[in-house]
PDB file of C-alpha atoms in Angstrom:
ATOM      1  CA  UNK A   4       0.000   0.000   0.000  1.00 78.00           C
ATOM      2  CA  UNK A   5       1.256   3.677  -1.315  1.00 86.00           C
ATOM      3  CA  UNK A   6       1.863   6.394   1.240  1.00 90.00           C
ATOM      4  CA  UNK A   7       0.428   9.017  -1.127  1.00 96.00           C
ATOM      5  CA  UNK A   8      -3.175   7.502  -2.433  1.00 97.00           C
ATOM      6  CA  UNK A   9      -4.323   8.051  -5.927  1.00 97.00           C
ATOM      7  CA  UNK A  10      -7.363   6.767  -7.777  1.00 97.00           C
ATOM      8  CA  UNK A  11      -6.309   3.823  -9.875  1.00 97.00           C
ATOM      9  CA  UNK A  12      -8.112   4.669 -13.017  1.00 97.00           C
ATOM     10  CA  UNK A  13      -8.900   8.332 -14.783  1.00 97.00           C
ATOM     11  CA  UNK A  14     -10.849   8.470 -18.358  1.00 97.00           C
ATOM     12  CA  UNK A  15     -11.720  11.431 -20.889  1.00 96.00           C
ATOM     13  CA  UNK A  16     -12.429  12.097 -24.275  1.00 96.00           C
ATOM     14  CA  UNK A  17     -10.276  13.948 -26.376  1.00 97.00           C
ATOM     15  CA  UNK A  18     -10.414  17.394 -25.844  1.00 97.00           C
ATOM     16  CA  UNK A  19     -11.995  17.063 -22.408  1.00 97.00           C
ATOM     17  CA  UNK A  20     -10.250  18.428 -18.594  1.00 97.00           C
ATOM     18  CA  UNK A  21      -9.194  15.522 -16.277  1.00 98.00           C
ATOM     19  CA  UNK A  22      -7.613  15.689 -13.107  1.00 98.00           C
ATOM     20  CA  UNK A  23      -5.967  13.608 -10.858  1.00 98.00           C
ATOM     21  CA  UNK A  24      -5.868  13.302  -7.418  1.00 98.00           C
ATOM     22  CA  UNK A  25      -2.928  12.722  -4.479  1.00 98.00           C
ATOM     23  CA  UNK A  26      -3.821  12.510  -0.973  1.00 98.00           C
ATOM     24  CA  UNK A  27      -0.890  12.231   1.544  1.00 97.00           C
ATOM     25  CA  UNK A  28      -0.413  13.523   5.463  1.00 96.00           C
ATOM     26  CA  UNK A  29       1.467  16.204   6.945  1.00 95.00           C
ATOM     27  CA  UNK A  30       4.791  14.683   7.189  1.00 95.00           C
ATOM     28  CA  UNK A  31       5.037  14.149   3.261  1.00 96.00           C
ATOM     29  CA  UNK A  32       2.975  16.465   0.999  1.00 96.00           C
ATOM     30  CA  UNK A  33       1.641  18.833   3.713  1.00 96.00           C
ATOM     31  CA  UNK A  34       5.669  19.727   4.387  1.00 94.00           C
ATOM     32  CA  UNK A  35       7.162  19.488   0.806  1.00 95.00           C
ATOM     33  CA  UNK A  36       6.529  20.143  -2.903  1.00 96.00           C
ATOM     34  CA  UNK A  37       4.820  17.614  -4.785  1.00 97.00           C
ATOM     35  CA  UNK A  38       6.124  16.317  -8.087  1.00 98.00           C
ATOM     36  CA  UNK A  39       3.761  14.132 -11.342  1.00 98.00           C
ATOM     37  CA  UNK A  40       5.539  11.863 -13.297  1.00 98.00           C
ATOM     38  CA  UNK A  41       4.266  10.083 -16.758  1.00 98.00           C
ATOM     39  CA  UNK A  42       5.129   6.994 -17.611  1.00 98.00           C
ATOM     40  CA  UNK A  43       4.288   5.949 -20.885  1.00 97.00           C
ATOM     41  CA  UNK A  44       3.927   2.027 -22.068  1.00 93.00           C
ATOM     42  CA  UNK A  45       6.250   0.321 -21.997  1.00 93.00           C
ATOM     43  CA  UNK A  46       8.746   3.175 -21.230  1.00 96.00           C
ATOM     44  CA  UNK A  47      10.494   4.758 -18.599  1.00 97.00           C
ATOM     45  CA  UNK A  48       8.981   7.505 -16.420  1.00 98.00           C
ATOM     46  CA  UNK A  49       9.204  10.950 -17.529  1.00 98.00           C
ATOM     47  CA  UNK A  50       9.279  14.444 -15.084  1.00 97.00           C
ATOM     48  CA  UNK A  51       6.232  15.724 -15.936  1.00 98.00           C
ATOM     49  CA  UNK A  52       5.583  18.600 -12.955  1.00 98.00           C
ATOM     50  CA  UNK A  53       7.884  19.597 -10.365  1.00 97.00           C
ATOM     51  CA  UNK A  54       7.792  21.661  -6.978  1.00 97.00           C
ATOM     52  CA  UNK A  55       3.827  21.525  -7.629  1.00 97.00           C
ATOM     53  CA  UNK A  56       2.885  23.804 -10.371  1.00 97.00           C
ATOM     54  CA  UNK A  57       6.103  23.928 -12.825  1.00 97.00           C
ATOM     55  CA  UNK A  58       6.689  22.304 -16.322  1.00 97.00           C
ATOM     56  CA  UNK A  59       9.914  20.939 -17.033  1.00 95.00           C
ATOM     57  CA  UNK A  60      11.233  22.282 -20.593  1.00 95.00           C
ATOM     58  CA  UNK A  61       9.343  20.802 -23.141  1.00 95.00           C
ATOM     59  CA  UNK A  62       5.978  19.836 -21.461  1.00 97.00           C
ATOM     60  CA  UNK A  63       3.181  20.911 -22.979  1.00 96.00           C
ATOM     61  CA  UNK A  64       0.906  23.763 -21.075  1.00 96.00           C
ATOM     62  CA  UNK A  65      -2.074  21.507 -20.919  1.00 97.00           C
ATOM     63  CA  UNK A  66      -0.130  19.759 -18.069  1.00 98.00           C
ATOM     64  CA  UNK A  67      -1.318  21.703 -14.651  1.00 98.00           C
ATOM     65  CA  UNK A  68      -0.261  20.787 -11.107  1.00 98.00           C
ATOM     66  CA  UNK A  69      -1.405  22.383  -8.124  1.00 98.00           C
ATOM     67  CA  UNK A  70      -1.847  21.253  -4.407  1.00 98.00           C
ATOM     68  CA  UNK A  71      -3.447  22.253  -1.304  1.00 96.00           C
ATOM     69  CA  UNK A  72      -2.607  21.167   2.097  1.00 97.00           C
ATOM     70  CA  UNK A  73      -1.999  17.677   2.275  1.00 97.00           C
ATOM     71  CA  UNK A  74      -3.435  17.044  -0.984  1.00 98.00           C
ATOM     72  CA  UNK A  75      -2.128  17.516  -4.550  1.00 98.00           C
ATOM     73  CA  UNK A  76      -3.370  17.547  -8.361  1.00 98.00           C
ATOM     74  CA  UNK A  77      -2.669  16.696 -11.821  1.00 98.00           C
ATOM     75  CA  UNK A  78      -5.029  18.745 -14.323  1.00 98.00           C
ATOM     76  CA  UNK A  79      -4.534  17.590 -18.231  1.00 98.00           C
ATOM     77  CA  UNK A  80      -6.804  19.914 -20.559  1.00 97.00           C
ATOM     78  CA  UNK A  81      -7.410  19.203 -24.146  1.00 97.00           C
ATOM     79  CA  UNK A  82      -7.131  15.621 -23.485  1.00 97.00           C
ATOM     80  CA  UNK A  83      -5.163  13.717 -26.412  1.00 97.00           C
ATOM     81  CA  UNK A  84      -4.853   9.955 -27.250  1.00 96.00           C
ATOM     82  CA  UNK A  85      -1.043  10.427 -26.468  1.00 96.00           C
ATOM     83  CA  UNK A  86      -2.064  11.523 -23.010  1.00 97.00           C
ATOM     84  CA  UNK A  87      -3.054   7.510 -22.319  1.00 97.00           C
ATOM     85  CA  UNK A  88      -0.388   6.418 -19.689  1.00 97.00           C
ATOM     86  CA  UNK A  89      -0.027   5.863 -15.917  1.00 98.00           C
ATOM     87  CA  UNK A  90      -0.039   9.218 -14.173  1.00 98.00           C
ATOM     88  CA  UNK A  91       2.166   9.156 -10.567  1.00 98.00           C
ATOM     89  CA  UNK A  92       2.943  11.912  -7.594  1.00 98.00           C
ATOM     90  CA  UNK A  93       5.730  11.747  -5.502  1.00 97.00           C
ATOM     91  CA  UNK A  94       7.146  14.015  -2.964  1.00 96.00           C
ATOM     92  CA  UNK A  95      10.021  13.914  -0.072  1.00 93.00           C
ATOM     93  CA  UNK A  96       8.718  11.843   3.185  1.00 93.00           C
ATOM     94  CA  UNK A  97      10.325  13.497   6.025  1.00 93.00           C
ATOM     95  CA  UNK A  98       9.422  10.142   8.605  1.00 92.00           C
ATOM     96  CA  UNK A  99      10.657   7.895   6.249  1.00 89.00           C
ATOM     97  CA  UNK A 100      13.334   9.885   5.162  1.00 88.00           C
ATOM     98  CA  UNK A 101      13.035   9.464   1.687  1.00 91.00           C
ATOM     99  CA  UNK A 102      10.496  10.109  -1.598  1.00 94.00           C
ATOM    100  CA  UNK A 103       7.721   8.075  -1.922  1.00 96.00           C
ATOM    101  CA  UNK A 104       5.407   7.599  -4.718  1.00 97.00           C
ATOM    102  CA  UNK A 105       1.792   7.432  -4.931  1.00 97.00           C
ATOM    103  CA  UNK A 106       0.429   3.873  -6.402  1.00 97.00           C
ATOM    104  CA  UNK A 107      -0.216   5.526 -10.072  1.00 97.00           C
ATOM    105  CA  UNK A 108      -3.152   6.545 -12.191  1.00 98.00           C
ATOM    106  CA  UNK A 109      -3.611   4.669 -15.095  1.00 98.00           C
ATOM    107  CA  UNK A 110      -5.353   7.308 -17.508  1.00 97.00           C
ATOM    108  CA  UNK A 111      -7.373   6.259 -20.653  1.00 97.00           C
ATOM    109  CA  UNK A 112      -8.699   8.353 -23.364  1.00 96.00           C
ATOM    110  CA  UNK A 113     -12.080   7.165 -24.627  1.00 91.00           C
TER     111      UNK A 113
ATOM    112  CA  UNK B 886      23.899  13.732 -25.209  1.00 94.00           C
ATOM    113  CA  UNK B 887      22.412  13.360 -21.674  1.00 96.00           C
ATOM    114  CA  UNK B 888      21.811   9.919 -20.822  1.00 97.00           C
ATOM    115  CA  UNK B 889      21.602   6.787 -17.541  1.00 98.00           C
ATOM    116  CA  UNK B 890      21.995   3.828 -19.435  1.00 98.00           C
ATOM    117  CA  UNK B 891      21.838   0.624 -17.060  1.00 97.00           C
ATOM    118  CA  UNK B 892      23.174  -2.571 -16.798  1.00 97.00           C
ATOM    119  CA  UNK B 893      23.741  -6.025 -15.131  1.00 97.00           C
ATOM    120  CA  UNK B 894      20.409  -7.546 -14.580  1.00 96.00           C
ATOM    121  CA  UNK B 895      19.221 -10.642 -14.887  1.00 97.00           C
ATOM    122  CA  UNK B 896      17.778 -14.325 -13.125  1.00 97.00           C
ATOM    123  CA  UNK B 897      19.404 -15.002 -10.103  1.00 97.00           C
ATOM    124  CA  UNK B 898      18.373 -17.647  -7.335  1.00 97.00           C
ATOM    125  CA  UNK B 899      16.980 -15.930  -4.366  1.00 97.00           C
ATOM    126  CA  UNK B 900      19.704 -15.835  -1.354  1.00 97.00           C
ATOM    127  CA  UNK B 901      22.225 -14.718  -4.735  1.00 97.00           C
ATOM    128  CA  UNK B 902      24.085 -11.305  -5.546  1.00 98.00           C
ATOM    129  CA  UNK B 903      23.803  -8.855  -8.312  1.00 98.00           C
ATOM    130  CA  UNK B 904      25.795  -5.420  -8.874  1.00 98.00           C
ATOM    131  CA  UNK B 905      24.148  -2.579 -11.584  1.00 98.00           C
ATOM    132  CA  UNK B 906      25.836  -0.197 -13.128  1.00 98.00           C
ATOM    133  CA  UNK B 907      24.558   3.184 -14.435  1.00 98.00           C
ATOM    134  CA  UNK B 908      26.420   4.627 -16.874  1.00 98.00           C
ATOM    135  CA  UNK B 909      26.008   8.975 -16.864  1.00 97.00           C
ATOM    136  CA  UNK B 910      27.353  10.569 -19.937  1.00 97.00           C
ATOM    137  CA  UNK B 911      26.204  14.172 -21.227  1.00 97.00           C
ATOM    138  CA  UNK B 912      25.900  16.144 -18.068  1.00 96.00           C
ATOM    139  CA  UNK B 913      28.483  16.993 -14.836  1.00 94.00           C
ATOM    140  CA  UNK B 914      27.307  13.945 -12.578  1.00 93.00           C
ATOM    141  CA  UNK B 915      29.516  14.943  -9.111  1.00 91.00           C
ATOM    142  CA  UNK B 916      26.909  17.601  -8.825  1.00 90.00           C
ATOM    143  CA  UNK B 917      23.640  15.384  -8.657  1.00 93.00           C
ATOM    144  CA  UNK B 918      22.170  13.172  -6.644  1.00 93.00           C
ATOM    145  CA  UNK B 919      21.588   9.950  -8.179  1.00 95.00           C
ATOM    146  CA  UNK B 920      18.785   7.469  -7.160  1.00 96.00           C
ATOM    147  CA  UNK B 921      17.684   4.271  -7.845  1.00 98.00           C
ATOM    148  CA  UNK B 922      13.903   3.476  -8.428  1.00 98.00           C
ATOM    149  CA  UNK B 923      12.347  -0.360  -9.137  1.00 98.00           C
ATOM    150  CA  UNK B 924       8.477  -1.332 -10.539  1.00 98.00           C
ATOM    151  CA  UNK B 925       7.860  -4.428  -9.958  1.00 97.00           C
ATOM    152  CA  UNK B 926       6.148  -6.301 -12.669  1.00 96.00           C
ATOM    153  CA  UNK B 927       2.273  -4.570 -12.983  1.00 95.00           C
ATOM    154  CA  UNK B 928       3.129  -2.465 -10.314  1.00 96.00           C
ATOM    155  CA  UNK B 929       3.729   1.352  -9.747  1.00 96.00           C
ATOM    156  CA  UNK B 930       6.944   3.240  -8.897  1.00 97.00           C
ATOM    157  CA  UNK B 931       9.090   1.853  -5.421  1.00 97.00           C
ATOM    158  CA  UNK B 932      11.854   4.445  -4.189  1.00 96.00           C
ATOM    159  CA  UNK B 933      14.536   1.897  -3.276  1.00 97.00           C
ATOM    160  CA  UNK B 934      17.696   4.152  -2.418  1.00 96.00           C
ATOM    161  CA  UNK B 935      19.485   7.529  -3.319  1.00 94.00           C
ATOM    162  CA  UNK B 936      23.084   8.786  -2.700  1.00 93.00           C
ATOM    163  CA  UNK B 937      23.997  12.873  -2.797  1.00 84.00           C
ATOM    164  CA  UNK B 938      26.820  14.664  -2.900  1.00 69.00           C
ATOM    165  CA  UNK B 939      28.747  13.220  -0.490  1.00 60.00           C
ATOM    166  CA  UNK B 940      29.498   9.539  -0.492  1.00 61.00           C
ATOM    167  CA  UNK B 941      28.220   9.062   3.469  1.00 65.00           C
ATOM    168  CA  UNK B 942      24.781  11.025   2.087  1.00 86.00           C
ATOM    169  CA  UNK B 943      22.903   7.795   1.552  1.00 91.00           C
ATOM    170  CA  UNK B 944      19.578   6.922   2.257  1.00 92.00           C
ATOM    171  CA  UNK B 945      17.880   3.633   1.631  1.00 94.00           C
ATOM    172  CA  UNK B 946      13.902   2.289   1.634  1.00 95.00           C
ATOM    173  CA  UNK B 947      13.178  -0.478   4.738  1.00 94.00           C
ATOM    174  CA  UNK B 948      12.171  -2.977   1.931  1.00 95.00           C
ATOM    175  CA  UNK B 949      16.392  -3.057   0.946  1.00 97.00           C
ATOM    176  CA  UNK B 950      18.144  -1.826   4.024  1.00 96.00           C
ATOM    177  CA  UNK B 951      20.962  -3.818   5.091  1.00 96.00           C
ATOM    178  CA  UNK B 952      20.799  -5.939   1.832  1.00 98.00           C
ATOM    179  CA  UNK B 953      21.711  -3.237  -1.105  1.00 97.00           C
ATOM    180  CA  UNK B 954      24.528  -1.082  -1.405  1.00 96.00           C
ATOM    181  CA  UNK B 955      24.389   2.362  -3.332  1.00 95.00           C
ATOM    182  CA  UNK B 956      27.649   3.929  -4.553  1.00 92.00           C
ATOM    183  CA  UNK B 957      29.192   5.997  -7.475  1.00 92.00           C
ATOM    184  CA  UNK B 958      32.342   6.219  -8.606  1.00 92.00           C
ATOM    185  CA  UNK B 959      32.327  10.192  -9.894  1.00 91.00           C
ATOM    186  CA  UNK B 960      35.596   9.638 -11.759  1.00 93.00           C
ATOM    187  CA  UNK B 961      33.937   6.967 -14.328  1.00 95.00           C
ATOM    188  CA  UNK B 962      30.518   8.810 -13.913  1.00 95.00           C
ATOM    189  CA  UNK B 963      28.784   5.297 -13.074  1.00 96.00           C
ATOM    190  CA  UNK B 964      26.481   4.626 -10.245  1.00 96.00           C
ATOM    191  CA  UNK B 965      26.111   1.348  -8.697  1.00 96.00           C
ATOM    192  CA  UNK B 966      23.768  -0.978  -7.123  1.00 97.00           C
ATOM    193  CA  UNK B 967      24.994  -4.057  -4.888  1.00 98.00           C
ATOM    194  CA  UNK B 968      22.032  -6.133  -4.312  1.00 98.00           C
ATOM    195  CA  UNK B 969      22.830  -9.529  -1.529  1.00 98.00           C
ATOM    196  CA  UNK B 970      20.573 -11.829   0.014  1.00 97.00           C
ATOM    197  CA  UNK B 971      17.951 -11.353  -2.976  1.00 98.00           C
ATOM    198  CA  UNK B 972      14.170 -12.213  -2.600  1.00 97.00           C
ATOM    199  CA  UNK B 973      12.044 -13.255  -5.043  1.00 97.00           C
ATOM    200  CA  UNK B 974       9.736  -9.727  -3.910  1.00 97.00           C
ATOM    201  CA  UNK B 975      13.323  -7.599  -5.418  1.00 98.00           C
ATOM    202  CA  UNK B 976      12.179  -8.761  -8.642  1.00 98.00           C
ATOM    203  CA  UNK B 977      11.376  -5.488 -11.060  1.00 98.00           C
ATOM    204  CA  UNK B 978      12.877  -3.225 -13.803  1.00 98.00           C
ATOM    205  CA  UNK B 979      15.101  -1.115 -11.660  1.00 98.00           C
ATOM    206  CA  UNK B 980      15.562   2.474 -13.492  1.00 98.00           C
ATOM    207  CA  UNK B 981      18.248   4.795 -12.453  1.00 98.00           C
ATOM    208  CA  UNK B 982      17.421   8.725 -11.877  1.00 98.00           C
ATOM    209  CA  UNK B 983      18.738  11.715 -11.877  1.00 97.00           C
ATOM    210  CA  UNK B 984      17.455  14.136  -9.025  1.00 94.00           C
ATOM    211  CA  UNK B 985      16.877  18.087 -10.008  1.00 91.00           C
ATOM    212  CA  UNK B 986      19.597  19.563  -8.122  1.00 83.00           C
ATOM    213  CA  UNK B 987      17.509  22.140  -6.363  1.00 86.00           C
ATOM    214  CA  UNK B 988      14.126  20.593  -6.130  1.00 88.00           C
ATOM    215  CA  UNK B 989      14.148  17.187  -3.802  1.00 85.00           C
ATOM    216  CA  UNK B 990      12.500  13.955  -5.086  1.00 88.00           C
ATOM    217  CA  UNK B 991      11.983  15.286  -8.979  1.00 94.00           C
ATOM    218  CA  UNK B 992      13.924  12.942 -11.110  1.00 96.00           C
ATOM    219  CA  UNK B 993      14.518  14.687 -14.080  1.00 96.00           C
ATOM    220  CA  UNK B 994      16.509  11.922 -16.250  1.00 97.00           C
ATOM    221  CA  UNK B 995      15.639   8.591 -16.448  1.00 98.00           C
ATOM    222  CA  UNK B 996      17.397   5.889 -17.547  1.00 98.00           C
ATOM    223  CA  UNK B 997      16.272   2.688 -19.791  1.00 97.00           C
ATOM    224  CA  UNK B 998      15.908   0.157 -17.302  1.00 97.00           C
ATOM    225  CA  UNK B 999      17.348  -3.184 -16.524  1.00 98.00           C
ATOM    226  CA  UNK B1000      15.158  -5.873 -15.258  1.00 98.00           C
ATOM    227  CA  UNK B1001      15.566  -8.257 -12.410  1.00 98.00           C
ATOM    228  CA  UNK B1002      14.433 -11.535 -11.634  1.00 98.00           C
ATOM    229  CA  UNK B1003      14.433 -13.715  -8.613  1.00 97.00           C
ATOM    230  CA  UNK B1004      13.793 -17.289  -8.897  1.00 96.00           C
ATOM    231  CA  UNK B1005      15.144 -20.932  -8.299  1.00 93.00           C
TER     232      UNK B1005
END
């Protein structure tokens, strides 16, 4: 079981908002920035927001992050086909000393 | 060009060894931290170590600690992954990462991956 919690599954059509959800406690995302990786099939993970809200060179600006509290989000606007992939936060753990991951979104476009 | 390429996986018996390598090239890798990251087969993203700047800046996840051994050698730009007592549970695609230099837990390069696999 993840220390950050995410909803396994997200869906949208093309050209439709989706967002994702990452619920953690005070000791991880309620004390530290909150990070979204994409991983793609079959590939390796990709940076796709860091220190909540900022886009990494090269990341489109439908790609959103924001958080709140102890809770973060992933917002993807104009939905694409290419958007299908497993979505994951992750963000410093200050008890365990270490990042941690949330247990990944696996988003399909419809 | 900026690139982790891995290496040295394979099928061990449990109770074996195995040592990765990940090879840096591209970028000036004494100034990162360098992690290493596993998914286990259908599963998400597992944090398994990290070392910084300095060599006695190493942290490890409880699922590995006192079994693996993180270390980098900055002069050949590798980073390395000494994995004893192996369970069939260690068995995943472990990806080397590159950590942002100012922003902690954003791993910003990725490498390939090389899988691992525990069985008798």
């Amino acid at each position: 079981q993840s220390v950050l919690t995410q909803p396994p599954s997200a869906s949208g059509t093309p050209g439709q908002r989706v967002t994702i959800s990452c619920s953690g406690s005070s000791s991880n995302i309620g004390g530290n920035t909150v990070n979204w990786f994409q991983q793609l099939p079959g590939t390796a993970p990709k940076l796709l927001i860091y220190s909540n809200d900022l886009r990494p060179s090269g990341v489109p600006d439908r790609f959103s992050g924001s958080k709140s509290g102890t809770s973060a989000s992933l917002a993807i606007s104009g939905l694409q086909s290419e958007d299908e992939a497993d979505y994951y936060c992750a963000t410093w753990d200050d008890s365990l000393n270490g990042p941690v991951f949330g247990g990944g979104t696996k988003l399909t476009v419809l | 060009q900026v690139q982790l390429v891995e290496s040295g996986g394979g099928v061990v018996q449990p109770g074996r060894s195995l040592r990765l390598s990940c090879a840096a090239s591209g970028f000036p890798f004494s100034g990162y931290g360098m992690h290493w990251v596993r998914q286990a087969p259908g599963k998400g993203l597992e944090w398994v170590g990290g070392v910084w700047d300095a060599e006695n800046d190493i942290y490890y996840a409880d699922s590995v600690k006192g079994r693996f051994t993180i270390s980098r050698d900055n002069s050949k730009n590798t980073l390395y992954f000494q994995m004893n007592s192996l369970r069939a549970e260690d068995t995943a695609v472990y990806y080397c990462a590159r950590e942002r230099y100012d922003v902690p837990g954003a791993f910003d390069l990725w490498g390939q991956g090389t899988m691992v696999t525990v069985s008798s």
